[in-house]
PDB file of C-alpha atoms in Angstrom:
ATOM      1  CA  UNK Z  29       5.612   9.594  24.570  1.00 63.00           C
ATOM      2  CA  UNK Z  30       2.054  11.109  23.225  1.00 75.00           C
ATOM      3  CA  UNK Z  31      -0.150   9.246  21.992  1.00 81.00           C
ATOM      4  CA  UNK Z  32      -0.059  10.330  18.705  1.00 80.00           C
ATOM      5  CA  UNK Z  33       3.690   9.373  18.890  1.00 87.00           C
ATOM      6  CA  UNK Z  34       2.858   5.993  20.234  1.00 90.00           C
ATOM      7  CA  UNK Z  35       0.577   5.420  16.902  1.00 90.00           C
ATOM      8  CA  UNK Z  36       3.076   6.966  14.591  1.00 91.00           C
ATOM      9  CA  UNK Z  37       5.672   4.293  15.962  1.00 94.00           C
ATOM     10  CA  UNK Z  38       3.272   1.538  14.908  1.00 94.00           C
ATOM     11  CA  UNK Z  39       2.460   3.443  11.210  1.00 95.00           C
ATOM     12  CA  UNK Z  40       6.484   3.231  10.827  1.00 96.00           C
ATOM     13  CA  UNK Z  41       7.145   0.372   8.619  1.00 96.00           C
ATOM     14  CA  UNK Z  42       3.851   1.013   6.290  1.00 96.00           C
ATOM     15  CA  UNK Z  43       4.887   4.271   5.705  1.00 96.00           C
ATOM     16  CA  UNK Z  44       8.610   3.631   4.768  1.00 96.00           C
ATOM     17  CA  UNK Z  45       7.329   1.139   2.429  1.00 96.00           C
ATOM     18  CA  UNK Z  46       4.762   3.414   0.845  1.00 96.00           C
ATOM     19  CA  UNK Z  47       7.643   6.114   0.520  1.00 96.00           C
ATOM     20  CA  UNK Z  48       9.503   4.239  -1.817  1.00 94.00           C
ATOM     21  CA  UNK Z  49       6.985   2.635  -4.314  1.00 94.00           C
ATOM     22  CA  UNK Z  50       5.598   5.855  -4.559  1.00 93.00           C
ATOM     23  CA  UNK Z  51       8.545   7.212  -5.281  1.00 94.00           C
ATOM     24  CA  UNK Z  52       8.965   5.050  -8.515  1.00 94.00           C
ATOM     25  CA  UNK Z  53       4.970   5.257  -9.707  1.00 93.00           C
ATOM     26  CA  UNK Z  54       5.970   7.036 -12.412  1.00 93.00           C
ATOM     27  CA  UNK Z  55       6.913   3.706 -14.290  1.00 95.00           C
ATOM     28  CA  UNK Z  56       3.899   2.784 -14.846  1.00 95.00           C
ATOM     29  CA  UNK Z  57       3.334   5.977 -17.284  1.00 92.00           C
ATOM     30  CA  UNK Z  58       6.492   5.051 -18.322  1.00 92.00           C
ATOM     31  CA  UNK Z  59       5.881   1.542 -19.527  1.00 94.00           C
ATOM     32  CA  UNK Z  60       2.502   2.256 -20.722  1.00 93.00           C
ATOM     33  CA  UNK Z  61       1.301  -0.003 -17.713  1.00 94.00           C
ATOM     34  CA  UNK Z  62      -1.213   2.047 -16.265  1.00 94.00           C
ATOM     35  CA  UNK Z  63      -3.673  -0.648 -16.014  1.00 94.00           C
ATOM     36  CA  UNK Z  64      -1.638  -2.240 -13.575  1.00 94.00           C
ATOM     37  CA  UNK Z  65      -1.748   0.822 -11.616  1.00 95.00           C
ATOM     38  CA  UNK Z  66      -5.751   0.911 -11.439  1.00 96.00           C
ATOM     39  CA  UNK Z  67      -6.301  -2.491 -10.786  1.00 96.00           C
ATOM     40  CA  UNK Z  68      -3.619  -2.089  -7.479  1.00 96.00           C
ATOM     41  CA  UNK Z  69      -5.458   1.199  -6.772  1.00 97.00           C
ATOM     42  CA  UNK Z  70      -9.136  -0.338  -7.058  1.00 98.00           C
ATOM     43  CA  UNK Z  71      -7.515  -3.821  -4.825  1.00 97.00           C
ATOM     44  CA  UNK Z  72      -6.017  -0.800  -2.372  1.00 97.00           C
ATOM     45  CA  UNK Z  73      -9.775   1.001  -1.851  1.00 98.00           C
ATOM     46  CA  UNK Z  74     -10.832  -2.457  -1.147  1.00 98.00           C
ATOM     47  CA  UNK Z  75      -9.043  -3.845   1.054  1.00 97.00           C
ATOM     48  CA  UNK Z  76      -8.567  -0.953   3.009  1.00 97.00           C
ATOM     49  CA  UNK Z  77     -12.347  -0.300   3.095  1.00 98.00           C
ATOM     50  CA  UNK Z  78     -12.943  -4.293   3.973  1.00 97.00           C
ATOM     51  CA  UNK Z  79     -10.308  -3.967   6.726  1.00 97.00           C
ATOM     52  CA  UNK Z  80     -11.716  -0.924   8.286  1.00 96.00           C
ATOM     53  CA  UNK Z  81     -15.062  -2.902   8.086  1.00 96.00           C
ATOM     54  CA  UNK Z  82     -14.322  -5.928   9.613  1.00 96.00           C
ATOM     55  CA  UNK Z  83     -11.908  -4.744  12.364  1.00 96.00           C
ATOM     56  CA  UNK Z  84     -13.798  -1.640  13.520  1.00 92.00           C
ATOM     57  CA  UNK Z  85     -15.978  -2.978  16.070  1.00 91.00           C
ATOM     58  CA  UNK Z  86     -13.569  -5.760  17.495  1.00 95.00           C
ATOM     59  CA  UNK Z  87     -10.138  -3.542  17.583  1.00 94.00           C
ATOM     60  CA  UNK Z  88      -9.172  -0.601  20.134  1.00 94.00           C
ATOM     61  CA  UNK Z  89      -7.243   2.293  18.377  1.00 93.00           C
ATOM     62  CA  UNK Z  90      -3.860   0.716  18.679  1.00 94.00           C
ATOM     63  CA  UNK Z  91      -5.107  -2.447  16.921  1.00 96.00           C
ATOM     64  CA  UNK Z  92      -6.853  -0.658  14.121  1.00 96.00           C
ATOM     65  CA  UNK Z  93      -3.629   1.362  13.825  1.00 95.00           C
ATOM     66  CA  UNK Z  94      -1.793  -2.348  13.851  1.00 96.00           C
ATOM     67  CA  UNK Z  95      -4.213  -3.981  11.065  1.00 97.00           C
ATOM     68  CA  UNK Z  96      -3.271  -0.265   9.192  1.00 97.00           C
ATOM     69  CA  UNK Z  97       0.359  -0.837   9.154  1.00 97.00           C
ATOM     70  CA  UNK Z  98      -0.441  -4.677   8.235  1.00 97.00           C
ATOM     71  CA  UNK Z  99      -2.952  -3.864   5.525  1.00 97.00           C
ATOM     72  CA  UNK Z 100      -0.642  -0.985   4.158  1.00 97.00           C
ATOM     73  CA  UNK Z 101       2.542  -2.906   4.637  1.00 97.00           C
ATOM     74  CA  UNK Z 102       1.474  -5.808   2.218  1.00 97.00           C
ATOM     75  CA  UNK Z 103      -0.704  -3.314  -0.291  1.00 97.00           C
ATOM     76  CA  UNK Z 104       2.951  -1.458  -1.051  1.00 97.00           C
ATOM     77  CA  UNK Z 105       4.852  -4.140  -1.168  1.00 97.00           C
ATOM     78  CA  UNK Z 106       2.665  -5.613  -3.996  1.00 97.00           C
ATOM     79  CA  UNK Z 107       2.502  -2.149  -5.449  1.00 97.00           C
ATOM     80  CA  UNK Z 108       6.346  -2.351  -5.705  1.00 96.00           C
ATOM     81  CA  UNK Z 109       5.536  -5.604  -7.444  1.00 96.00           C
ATOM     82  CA  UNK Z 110       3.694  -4.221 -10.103  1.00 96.00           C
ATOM     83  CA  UNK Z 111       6.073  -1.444 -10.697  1.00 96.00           C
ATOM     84  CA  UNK Z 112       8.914  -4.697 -10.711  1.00 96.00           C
ATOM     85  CA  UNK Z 113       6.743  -6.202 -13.452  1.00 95.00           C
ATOM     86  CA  UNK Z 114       6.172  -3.493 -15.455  1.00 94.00           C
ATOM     87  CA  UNK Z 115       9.374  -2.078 -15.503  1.00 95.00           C
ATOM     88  CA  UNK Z 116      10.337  -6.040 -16.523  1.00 94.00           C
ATOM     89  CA  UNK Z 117       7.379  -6.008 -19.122  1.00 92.00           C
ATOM     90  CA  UNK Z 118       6.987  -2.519 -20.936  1.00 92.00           C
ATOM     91  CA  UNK Z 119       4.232  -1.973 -23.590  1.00 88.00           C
ATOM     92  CA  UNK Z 120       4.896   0.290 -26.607  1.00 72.00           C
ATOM     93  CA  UNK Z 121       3.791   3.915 -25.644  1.00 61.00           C
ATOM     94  CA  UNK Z 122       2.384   5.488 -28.180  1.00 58.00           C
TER      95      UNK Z 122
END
C-alpha cells in the first residue's frame, strides 16, 4: 500500500465521524443554536492548533496522523453532542 494509503487508513474513523455530524449542522440554524456551533468551532481551532503544537516535535508522521484521528475523533463526536442538545433544546427563531 502507498503511503498516502497507509495514512488514509489511520484518518478512517475521524473522518466517518466528521461525515455524519456534518451532515446534520444544519440544526443548529434550525434551532436558533448557533452559539453552540461557535463555541465547538472556536474549542475545534484550539485544540487542533494545541495538538499540532505539542505533538509536532515528539511524533513521526504516522503518530501525528494518529493524535489527528484521536483529536478529530473526540472533537465530532462532541459536535454530534451539541447538535443532540440542540435539537433536544430549540430556541425560538425569530
Amino acid at each position: 500500500m502507498a503511503r498516502s494509503g497507509s495514512l488514509l487508513v489511520i484518518l478512517m474513523p475521524a473522518i466517518a465521524i466528521q461525515f455524519v455530524a456534518s451532515t446534520l449542522s444544519g440544526a443548529f440554524a434550525s434551532t436558533g443554536t448557533n452559539i453552540l456551533a461557535a463555541y465547538w468551532k472556536t474549542a475545534a481551532v484550539v485544540g487542533t492548533v494545541g495538538m499540532f503544537l505539542y505533538f509536532s516535535g515528539r511524533l513521526d508522521v504516522r503518530g501525528i496522523f494518529f493524535a489527528m484521528m484521536i483529536t478529530d475523533s473526540i472533537l465530532y463526536l462532541a459536535y454530534y453532542a451539541l447538535i443532540w442538545v440542540a435539537i433536544r433544546h430549540p430556541r425560538e427563531v425569530s
